[in-house]
CSV table of C-alpha atoms in Angstrom, one decimal:
chain,number,residue,atom,x,y,z
A,101,UNK,CA,-4.3,7.2,11.6
A,102,UNK,CA,-6.8,4.7,10.4
A,103,UNK,CA,-10.3,4.6,12.2
A,104,UNK,CA,-13.0,2.1,10.9
A,105,UNK,CA,-16.3,1.9,12.6
A,106,UNK,CA,-19.4,-0.4,11.3
A,107,UNK,CA,-17.8,-0.3,8.0
A,108,UNK,CA,-19.8,-2.1,5.4
A,109,UNK,CA,-19.2,-2.8,1.6
A,110,UNK,CA,-21.3,-4.8,-0.9
A,111,UNK,CA,-21.3,-5.4,-4.6
A,112,UNK,CA,-23.9,-5.9,-7.2
A,113,UNK,CA,-24.3,-9.8,-8.0
A,114,UNK,CA,-26.7,-11.7,-9.8
A,115,UNK,CA,-29.6,-9.0,-9.6
A,116,UNK,CA,-28.9,-8.4,-5.9
A,117,UNK,CA,-26.2,-7.4,-3.5
A,118,UNK,CA,-23.2,-9.4,-2.2
A,119,UNK,CA,-21.8,-8.0,1.1
A,120,UNK,CA,-18.0,-8.2,1.3
A,121,UNK,CA,-17.2,-6.5,4.5
A,122,UNK,CA,-19.7,-7.0,7.3
A,123,UNK,CA,-19.5,-4.1,9.6
A,124,UNK,CA,-15.7,-3.5,10.5
A,125,UNK,CA,-14.3,-1.9,13.3
A,126,UNK,CA,-10.6,-1.3,13.1
A,127,UNK,CA,-8.3,1.5,14.9
A,128,UNK,CA,-4.7,1.4,13.7
A,129,UNK,CA,-2.4,4.0,15.1
A,130,UNK,CA,0.1,6.1,13.5
A,131,UNK,CA,3.2,4.5,13.0
A,132,UNK,CA,1.9,0.9,13.6
A,133,UNK,CA,2.5,-1.9,11.3
A,134,UNK,CA,-0.4,-4.2,10.9
A,135,UNK,CA,-1.0,-7.5,9.0
A,136,UNK,CA,-4.3,-8.5,7.5
A,137,UNK,CA,-4.9,-12.4,7.0
A,138,UNK,CA,-7.6,-14.5,5.6
A,139,UNK,CA,-8.3,-16.9,3.1
A,140,UNK,CA,-9.5,-16.3,-0.5
A,141,UNK,CA,-12.8,-14.5,-0.5
A,142,UNK,CA,-12.5,-13.3,3.0
A,143,UNK,CA,-12.6,-9.5,2.0
A,144,UNK,CA,-8.5,-8.4,2.3
A,145,UNK,CA,-8.4,-7.3,-0.8
A,146,UNK,CA,-11.4,-5.3,-0.7
A,147,UNK,CA,-10.7,-3.8,2.6
A,148,UNK,CA,-7.4,-2.6,1.3
A,149,UNK,CA,-9.0,-1.1,-2.1
A,150,UNK,CA,-11.4,1.0,0.5
A,151,UNK,CA,-8.4,1.8,2.8
A,152,UNK,CA,-6.6,3.2,-0.1
A,153,UNK,CA,-9.6,5.0,-1.7
A,154,UNK,CA,-9.6,3.0,-4.6
A,155,UNK,CA,-13.1,2.1,-3.7
A,156,UNK,CA,-16.2,3.3,-1.7
A,157,UNK,CA,-18.1,1.9,1.1
A,158,UNK,CA,-21.6,1.8,1.8
A,159,UNK,CA,-22.0,2.3,5.5
A,160,UNK,CA,-20.2,3.1,8.4
A,161,UNK,CA,-17.3,5.6,8.8
A,162,UNK,CA,-13.6,5.6,7.8
A,163,UNK,CA,-11.4,8.4,9.4
A,164,UNK,CA,-7.9,9.0,7.8
A,165,UNK,CA,-6.0,11.2,9.8
A,166,UNK,CA,-9.0,12.4,11.5
A,167,UNK,CA,-10.7,13.2,8.1
A,168,UNK,CA,-13.6,11.5,6.9
A,169,UNK,CA,-13.2,9.6,3.9
A,170,UNK,CA,-17.1,9.2,3.1
A,171,UNK,CA,-18.5,9.9,-0.4
A,172,UNK,CA,-15.5,12.1,-1.1
A,173,UNK,CA,-15.4,13.5,-4.9
A,174,UNK,CA,-12.9,11.5,-6.8
A,175,UNK,CA,-10.5,14.6,-7.4
A,176,UNK,CA,-10.6,14.7,-3.5
A,177,UNK,CA,-9.6,10.9,-3.3
A,178,UNK,CA,-7.0,11.4,-5.6
A,179,UNK,CA,-5.2,14.2,-3.8
A,180,UNK,CA,-5.4,12.2,-0.7
A,181,UNK,CA,-4.1,9.2,-2.3
A,182,UNK,CA,-1.3,11.4,-3.6
A,183,UNK,CA,-0.3,13.1,-0.7
A,184,UNK,CA,-1.3,10.6,2.3
A,185,UNK,CA,-1.0,7.1,0.6
A,186,UNK,CA,1.9,5.0,-0.7
A,187,UNK,CA,0.9,1.7,-2.6
A,188,UNK,CA,3.0,-1.3,-3.0
A,189,UNK,CA,1.7,-4.3,-5.1
A,190,UNK,CA,2.5,-8.1,-5.7
A,191,UNK,CA,2.7,-7.7,-9.4
A,192,UNK,CA,5.0,-4.4,-9.0
A,193,UNK,CA,3.0,-2.3,-11.3
A,194,UNK,CA,5.7,-0.7,-13.1
A,195,UNK,CA,5.6,0.8,-16.2
A,196,UNK,CA,7.5,-1.1,-18.9
A,197,UNK,CA,8.4,2.0,-21.0
A,198,UNK,CA,10.1,3.8,-18.3
A,199,UNK,CA,13.3,3.1,-16.3
A,200,UNK,CA,13.6,2.8,-12.9
A,201,UNK,CA,13.9,6.3,-12.1
A,202,UNK,CA,11.3,7.8,-14.3
A,203,UNK,CA,8.8,5.0,-12.6
A,204,UNK,CA,10.0,6.2,-8.9
A,205,UNK,CA,9.4,9.7,-9.9
A,206,UNK,CA,5.8,9.4,-11.5
A,207,UNK,CA,4.0,10.0,-8.2
A,208,UNK,CA,5.8,13.6,-8.2
A,209,UNK,CA,4.8,13.9,-12.0
A,210,UNK,CA,1.2,14.1,-11.0
A,211,UNK,CA,1.6,16.6,-8.1
A,212,UNK,CA,2.9,18.8,-11.0
A,213,UNK,CA,6.8,18.8,-9.3
A,214,UNK,CA,9.2,20.1,-11.6
A,215,UNK,CA,11.1,17.6,-13.9
A,216,UNK,CA,14.7,18.6,-12.2
A,217,UNK,CA,13.6,18.3,-8.7
A,218,UNK,CA,11.0,15.3,-9.2
A,219,UNK,CA,14.2,13.5,-10.7
A,220,UNK,CA,16.6,14.7,-7.8
A,221,UNK,CA,14.1,13.2,-5.3
A,222,UNK,CA,13.5,9.9,-7.4
A,223,UNK,CA,17.3,9.3,-7.6
A,224,UNK,CA,17.9,10.0,-3.9
A,225,UNK,CA,15.0,7.4,-3.0
A,226,UNK,CA,16.3,5.1,-5.3
A,227,UNK,CA,19.9,5.3,-3.3
A,228,UNK,CA,17.6,4.7,-0.1
A,229,UNK,CA,16.3,1.6,-1.4
A,230,UNK,CA,19.7,0.1,-2.5
A,231,UNK,CA,19.2,1.0,-6.1
A,232,UNK,CA,21.2,4.0,-7.2
A,233,UNK,CA,23.3,2.3,-9.7
A,234,UNK,CA,20.0,0.9,-11.7
A,235,UNK,CA,18.3,4.1,-12.3
A,236,UNK,CA,18.6,3.8,-16.0
A,237,UNK,CA,17.2,0.3,-16.0
A,238,UNK,CA,13.9,-0.8,-17.3
A,239,UNK,CA,11.8,-3.1,-15.4
A,240,UNK,CA,12.7,-6.0,-17.8
A,241,UNK,CA,16.3,-5.6,-17.1
A,242,UNK,CA,15.6,-5.9,-13.4
A,243,UNK,CA,15.1,-9.0,-10.7
A,244,UNK,CA,12.0,-9.6,-9.2
A,245,UNK,CA,13.4,-8.1,-5.8
A,246,UNK,CA,15.0,-5.1,-7.5
A,247,UNK,CA,11.2,-4.3,-9.3
A,248,UNK,CA,9.7,-4.4,-5.5
A,249,UNK,CA,12.5,-2.2,-4.2
A,250,UNK,CA,11.7,0.4,-7.1
A,251,UNK,CA,7.9,-0.1,-6.3
A,252,UNK,CA,8.7,0.9,-2.7
A,253,UNK,CA,10.7,3.5,-3.6
A,254,UNK,CA,7.8,4.9,-5.7
A,255,UNK,CA,5.4,4.5,-2.8
A,256,UNK,CA,7.9,6.5,-0.7
A,257,UNK,CA,9.1,9.4,-2.9
A,258,UNK,CA,6.1,11.7,-2.1
A,259,UNK,CA,6.5,10.9,1.8
A,260,UNK,CA,3.2,9.5,2.6
A,261,UNK,CA,1.9,9.0,5.9
A,262,UNK,CA,0.7,5.3,5.3
A,263,UNK,CA,2.1,2.6,3.0
A,264,UNK,CA,-0.4,-0.2,1.9
A,265,UNK,CA,1.0,-3.3,0.5
A,266,UNK,CA,-0.8,-6.2,-1.0
A,267,UNK,CA,0.9,-9.1,-1.0
A,268,UNK,CA,4.4,-7.5,-1.4
A,269,UNK,CA,6.6,-10.7,-1.2
A,270,UNK,CA,3.9,-12.9,-3.1
A,271,UNK,CA,6.1,-13.1,-6.4
A,272,UNK,CA,9.5,-13.3,-4.8
A,273,UNK,CA,11.5,-16.1,-3.4
A,274,UNK,CA,12.1,-16.6,0.4
A,275,UNK,CA,15.4,-14.9,0.6
A,276,UNK,CA,14.3,-12.0,-1.4
A,277,UNK,CA,11.1,-11.9,0.5
A,278,UNK,CA,12.9,-11.3,3.7
A,279,UNK,CA,15.0,-8.6,2.0
A,280,UNK,CA,12.0,-6.7,0.9
A,281,UNK,CA,10.4,-7.1,4.4
A,282,UNK,CA,13.7,-5.8,6.1
A,283,UNK,CA,13.2,-2.9,3.9
A,284,UNK,CA,9.7,-2.5,4.7
A,285,UNK,CA,10.4,-2.7,8.1
A,286,UNK,CA,12.9,0.4,8.1
A,287,UNK,CA,9.7,2.3,6.3
A,288,UNK,CA,7.9,1.8,9.5
A,289,UNK,CA,10.5,2.4,11.8
A,290,UNK,CA,10.9,5.8,10.3
A,291,UNK,CA,7.2,6.6,11.6
A,292,UNK,CA,5.4,5.2,8.5
A,293,UNK,CA,2.0,3.4,9.0
A,294,UNK,CA,2.5,-0.1,7.4
A,295,UNK,CA,-0.6,-2.1,6.7
A,296,UNK,CA,0.3,-5.3,4.8
A,297,UNK,CA,-2.2,-8.0,3.0
A,298,UNK,CA,-0.6,-11.3,3.4
A,299,UNK,CA,-1.4,-14.8,3.5
A,300,UNK,CA,2.3,-15.8,4.7
A,301,UNK,CA,2.5,-16.2,8.5
A,302,UNK,CA,6.4,-15.5,8.5
A,303,UNK,CA,5.4,-12.2,7.2
A,304,UNK,CA,2.6,-11.5,9.3
A,305,UNK,CA,5.0,-12.3,12.4
A,306,UNK,CA,7.2,-9.1,11.5
A,307,UNK,CA,4.0,-7.0,12.0
A,308,UNK,CA,3.5,-5.6,15.3
A,309,UNK,CA,-0.4,-6.5,15.1
A,310,UNK,CA,-2.2,-9.1,12.9
A,311,UNK,CA,-5.9,-8.8,11.7
A,312,UNK,CA,-7.8,-12.0,11.0
A,313,UNK,CA,-10.7,-11.5,8.5
A,314,UNK,CA,-13.1,-14.4,7.5
A,315,UNK,CA,-16.2,-13.8,5.4
A,316,UNK,CA,-16.2,-10.2,5.7
A,317,UNK,CA,-15.7,-9.9,9.4
A,318,UNK,CA,-12.7,-9.4,11.8
A,319,UNK,CA,-12.6,-12.8,14.1
A,320,UNK,CA,-9.3,-12.5,15.7
A,321,UNK,CA,-6.6,-10.1,16.3
A,322,UNK,CA,-3.2,-10.7,17.9
C-alpha cells in the first residue's frame, strides 16, 4: 500500500537546508497497522505529512497503492487525499461552527456528494462510532473522546484505503485513549491500512509493527 525508497526531505533554514528525512526505506502492506515512534525532532510529523500528501519530498520515491506520488500537481494530491486517505489529529480539527454530523459530512461536500446523501452517510458513520445520538451537538458540547470519535467518523466517511493518525490519543485520558484505540483497531481489522504516530509505548504495542525514527532515519523496527 505504501512504499518508500530512499526518501529525503529538507527545509530551508538559515540560508541553507535542514535535512529532516534522510533516505527512508519503508514498506507498509495493505491492511497493516504500523506505529511510528521517535523523540521530538526525529522526523515523525514530517514523515506523516509526506505520507498524507500535505508536503512534498526532495529525493527518492513514494508509491501509494502503486501510484507514484512524486511532484504531483496540487489538484491531483487533493483528489488522492479525498479518495484514498483519512486523517485523525491530536487536536481533533473539528469546525466549531458545525455540529457533529456536518463535521463528518465535510469530506463528502468536497467530493460534491449531494447534501441528502452525504448527511445520510455521515449519520450512519456516527452510528458506527457510537455517537448516533450526538449528531446535532457542536464540538463544544462534546467530551474529548467524543470529539475524537467524530474525527474518526469524518476520516472514515469517504471509505479511505489508509488512515493516518497523528497522536490520536495525546489529548485524552488513559481510559478514553483505550476506547479510541479499540475503535481504530476495528477500523484496521476491516481492511484499512492504519499508520499511527505516537510517543506512547502502550499505544504502539497495539500495532502490528513499530518503526523507530531518530534524526530522520529508521533505526529500528519491531
